[in-house]
PDB file of C-alpha atoms in Angstrom:
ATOM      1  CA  UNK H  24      35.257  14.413 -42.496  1.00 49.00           C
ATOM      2  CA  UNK H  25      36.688  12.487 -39.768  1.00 52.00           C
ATOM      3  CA  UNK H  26      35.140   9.936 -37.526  1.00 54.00           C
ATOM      4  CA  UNK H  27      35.429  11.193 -33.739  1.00 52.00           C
ATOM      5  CA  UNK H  28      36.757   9.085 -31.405  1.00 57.00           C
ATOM      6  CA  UNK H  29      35.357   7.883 -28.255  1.00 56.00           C
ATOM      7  CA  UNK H  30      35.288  10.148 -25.093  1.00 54.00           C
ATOM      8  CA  UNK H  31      35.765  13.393 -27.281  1.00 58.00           C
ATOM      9  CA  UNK H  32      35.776  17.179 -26.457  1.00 62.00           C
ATOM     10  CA  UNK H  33      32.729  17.574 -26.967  1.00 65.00           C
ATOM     11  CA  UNK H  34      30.969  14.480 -25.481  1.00 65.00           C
ATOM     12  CA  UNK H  35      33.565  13.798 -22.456  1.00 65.00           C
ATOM     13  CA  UNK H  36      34.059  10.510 -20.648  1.00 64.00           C
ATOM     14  CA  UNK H  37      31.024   8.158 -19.975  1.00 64.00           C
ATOM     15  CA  UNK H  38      30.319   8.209 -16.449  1.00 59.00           C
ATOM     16  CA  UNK H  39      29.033   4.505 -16.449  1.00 58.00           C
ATOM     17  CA  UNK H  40      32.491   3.355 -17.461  1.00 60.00           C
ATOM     18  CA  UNK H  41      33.955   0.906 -15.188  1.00 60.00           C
ATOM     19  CA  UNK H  42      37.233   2.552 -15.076  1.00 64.00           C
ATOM     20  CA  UNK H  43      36.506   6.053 -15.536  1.00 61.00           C
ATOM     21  CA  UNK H  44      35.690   8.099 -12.173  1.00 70.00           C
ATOM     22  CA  UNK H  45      32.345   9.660 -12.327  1.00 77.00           C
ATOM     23  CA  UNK H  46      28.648   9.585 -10.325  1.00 84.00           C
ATOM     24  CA  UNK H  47      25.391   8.384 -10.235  1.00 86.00           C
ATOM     25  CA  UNK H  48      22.497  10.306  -9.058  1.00 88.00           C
ATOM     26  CA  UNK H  49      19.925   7.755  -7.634  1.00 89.00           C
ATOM     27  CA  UNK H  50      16.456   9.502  -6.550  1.00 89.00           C
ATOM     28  CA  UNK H  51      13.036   8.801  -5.390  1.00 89.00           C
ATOM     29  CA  UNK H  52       9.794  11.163  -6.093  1.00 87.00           C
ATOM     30  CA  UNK H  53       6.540  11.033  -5.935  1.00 84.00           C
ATOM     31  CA  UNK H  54       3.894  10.681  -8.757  1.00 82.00           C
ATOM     32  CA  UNK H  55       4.181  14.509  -9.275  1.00 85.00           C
ATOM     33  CA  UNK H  56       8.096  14.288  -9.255  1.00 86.00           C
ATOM     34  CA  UNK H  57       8.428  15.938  -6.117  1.00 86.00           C
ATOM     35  CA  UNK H  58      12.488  14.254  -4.919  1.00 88.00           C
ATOM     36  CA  UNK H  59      12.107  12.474  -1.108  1.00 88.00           C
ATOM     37  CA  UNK H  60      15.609  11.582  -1.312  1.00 89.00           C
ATOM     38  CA  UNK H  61      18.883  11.737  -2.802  1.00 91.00           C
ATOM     39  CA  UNK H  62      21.993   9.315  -2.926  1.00 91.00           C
ATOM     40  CA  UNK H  63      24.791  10.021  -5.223  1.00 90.00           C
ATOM     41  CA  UNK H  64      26.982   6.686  -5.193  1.00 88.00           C
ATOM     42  CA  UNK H  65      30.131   5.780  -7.645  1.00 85.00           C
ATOM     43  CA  UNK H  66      29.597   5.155 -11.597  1.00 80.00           C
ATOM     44  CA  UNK H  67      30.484   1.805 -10.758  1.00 79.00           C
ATOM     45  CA  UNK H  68      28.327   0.863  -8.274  1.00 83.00           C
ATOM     46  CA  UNK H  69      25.420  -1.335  -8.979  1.00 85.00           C
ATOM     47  CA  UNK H  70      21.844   0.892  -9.075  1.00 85.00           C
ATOM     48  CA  UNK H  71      20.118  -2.925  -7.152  1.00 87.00           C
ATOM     49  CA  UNK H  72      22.089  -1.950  -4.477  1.00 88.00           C
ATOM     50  CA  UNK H  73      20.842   1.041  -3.783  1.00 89.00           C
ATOM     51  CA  UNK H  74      16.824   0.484  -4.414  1.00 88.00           C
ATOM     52  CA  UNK H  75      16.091  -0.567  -0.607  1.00 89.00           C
ATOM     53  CA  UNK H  76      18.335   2.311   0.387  1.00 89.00           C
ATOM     54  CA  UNK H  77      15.612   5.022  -1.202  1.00 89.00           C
ATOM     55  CA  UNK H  78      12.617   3.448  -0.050  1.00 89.00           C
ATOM     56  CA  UNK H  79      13.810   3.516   3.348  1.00 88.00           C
ATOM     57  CA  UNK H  80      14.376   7.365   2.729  1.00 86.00           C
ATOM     58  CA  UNK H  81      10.614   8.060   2.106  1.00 85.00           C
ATOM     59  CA  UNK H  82       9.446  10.423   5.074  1.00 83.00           C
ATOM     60  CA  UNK H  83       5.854  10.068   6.388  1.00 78.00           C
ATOM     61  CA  UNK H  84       3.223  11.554   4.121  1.00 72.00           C
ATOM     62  CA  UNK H  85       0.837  13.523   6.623  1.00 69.00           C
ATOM     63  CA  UNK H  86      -2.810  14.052   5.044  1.00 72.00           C
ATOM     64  CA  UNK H  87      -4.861  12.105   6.656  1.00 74.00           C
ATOM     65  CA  UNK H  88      -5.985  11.665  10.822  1.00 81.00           C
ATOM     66  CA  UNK H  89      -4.045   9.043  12.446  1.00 79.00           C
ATOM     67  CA  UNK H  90      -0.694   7.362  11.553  1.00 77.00           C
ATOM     68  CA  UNK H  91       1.535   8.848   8.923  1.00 73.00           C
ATOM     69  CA  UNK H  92       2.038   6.780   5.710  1.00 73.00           C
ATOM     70  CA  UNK H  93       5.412   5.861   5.640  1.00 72.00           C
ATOM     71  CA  UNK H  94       5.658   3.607   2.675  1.00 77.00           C
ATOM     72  CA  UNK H  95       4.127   4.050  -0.771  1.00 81.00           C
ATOM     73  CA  UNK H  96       1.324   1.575  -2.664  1.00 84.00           C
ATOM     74  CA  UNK H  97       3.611   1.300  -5.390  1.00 86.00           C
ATOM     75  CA  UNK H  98       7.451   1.289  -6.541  1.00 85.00           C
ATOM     76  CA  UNK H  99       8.067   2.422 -10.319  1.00 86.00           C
ATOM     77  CA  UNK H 100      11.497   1.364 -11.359  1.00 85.00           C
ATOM     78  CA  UNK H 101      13.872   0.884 -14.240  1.00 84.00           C
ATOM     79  CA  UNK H 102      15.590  -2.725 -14.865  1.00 84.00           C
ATOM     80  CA  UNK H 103      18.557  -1.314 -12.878  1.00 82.00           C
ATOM     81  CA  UNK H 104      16.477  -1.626  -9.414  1.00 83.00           C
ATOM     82  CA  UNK H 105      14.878  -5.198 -10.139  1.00 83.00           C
ATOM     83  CA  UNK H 106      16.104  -8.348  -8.254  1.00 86.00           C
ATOM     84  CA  UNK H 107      14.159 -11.203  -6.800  1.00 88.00           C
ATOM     85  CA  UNK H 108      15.258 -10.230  -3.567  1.00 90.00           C
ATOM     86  CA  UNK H 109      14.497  -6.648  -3.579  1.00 88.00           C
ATOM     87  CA  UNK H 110      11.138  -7.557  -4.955  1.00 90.00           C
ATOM     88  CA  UNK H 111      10.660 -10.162  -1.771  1.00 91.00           C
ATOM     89  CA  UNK H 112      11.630  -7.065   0.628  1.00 91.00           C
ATOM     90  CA  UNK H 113       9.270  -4.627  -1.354  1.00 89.00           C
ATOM     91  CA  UNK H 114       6.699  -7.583  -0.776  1.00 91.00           C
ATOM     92  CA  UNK H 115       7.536  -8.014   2.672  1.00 93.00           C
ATOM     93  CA  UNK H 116       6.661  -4.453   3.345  1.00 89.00           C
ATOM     94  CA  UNK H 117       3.352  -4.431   1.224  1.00 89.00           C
ATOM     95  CA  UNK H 118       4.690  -2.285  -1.766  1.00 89.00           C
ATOM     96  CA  UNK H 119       3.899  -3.584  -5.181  1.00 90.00           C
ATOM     97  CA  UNK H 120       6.889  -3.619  -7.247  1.00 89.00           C
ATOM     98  CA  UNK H 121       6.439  -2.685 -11.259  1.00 88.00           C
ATOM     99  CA  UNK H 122       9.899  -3.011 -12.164  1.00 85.00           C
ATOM    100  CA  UNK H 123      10.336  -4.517 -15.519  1.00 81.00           C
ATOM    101  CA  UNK H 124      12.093  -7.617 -15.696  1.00 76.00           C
ATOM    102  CA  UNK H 125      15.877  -8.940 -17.521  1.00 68.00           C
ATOM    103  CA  UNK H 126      14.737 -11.801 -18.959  1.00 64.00           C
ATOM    104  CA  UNK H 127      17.098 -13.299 -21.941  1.00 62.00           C
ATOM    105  CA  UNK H 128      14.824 -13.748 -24.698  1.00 58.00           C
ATOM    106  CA  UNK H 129      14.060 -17.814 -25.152  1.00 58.00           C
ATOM    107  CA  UNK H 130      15.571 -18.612 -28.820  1.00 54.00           C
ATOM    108  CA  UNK H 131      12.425 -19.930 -30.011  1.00 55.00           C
ATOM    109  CA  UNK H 132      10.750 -16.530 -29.525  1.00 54.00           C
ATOM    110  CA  UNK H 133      13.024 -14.722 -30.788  1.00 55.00           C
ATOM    111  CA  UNK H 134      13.410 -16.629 -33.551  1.00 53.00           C
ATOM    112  CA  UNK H 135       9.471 -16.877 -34.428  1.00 51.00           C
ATOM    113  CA  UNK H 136       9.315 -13.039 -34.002  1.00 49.00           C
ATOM    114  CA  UNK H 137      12.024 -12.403 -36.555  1.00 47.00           C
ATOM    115  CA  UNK H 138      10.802 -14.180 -39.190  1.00 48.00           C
ATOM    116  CA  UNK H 139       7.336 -12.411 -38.926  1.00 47.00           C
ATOM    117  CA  UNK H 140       8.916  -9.021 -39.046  1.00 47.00           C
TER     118      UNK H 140
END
């Protein structure tokens, strides 16, 4: 048995690859996964860039008498989508951001929790 190599017949190039040419496929849905909009951008572009992008995609949400809805209560993202000043902007227009922090871990921590493992 050989060991395969990276980027193989079978697997292909990783898209993500700085150098490689390739896409992204950034989307926004509702809770039921319904897609509101699309943007397909370059492997190598940064996904923070884009978050503002899709929330400004959202159309109004009819339902109820009066003025369409035309922002959510809540944005669900990956690490990918978080900055502090996407966060302010998501703030700024009364959207609650859950988008996980990247946080290094303090050594400390870290530490403590390895040696209780």
């Amino acid at each position: 048995m050989s060991a395969r190599k990276k980027g193989d017949v079978d697997t292909g190039p990783s898209p993500v690859d700085r150098r490689k040419a390739g896409s992204k496929h950034h989307l926004i849905c509702d809770g039921c996964g319904t897609p509101f909009k699309v943007i397909i951008t370059a492997a190598n572009v940064n996904d923070v860039t884009q978050a503002l992008a899709l929330v400004d995609g959202i159309p109004p949400v009819a339902g109820r008498p009066g003025r369409p809805r035309r922002h959510p209560g809540s944005l669900l993202g990956d690490k990918g989508y978080g900055s502090n000043p996407n966060r302010r902007e998501l703030r700024k227009r009364r959207i609650l951001p859950v988008i996980s922090r990247n946080r290094p871990c303090r050594a400390r921590a870290c530490g403590a929790a390895f040696r209780l493992r």
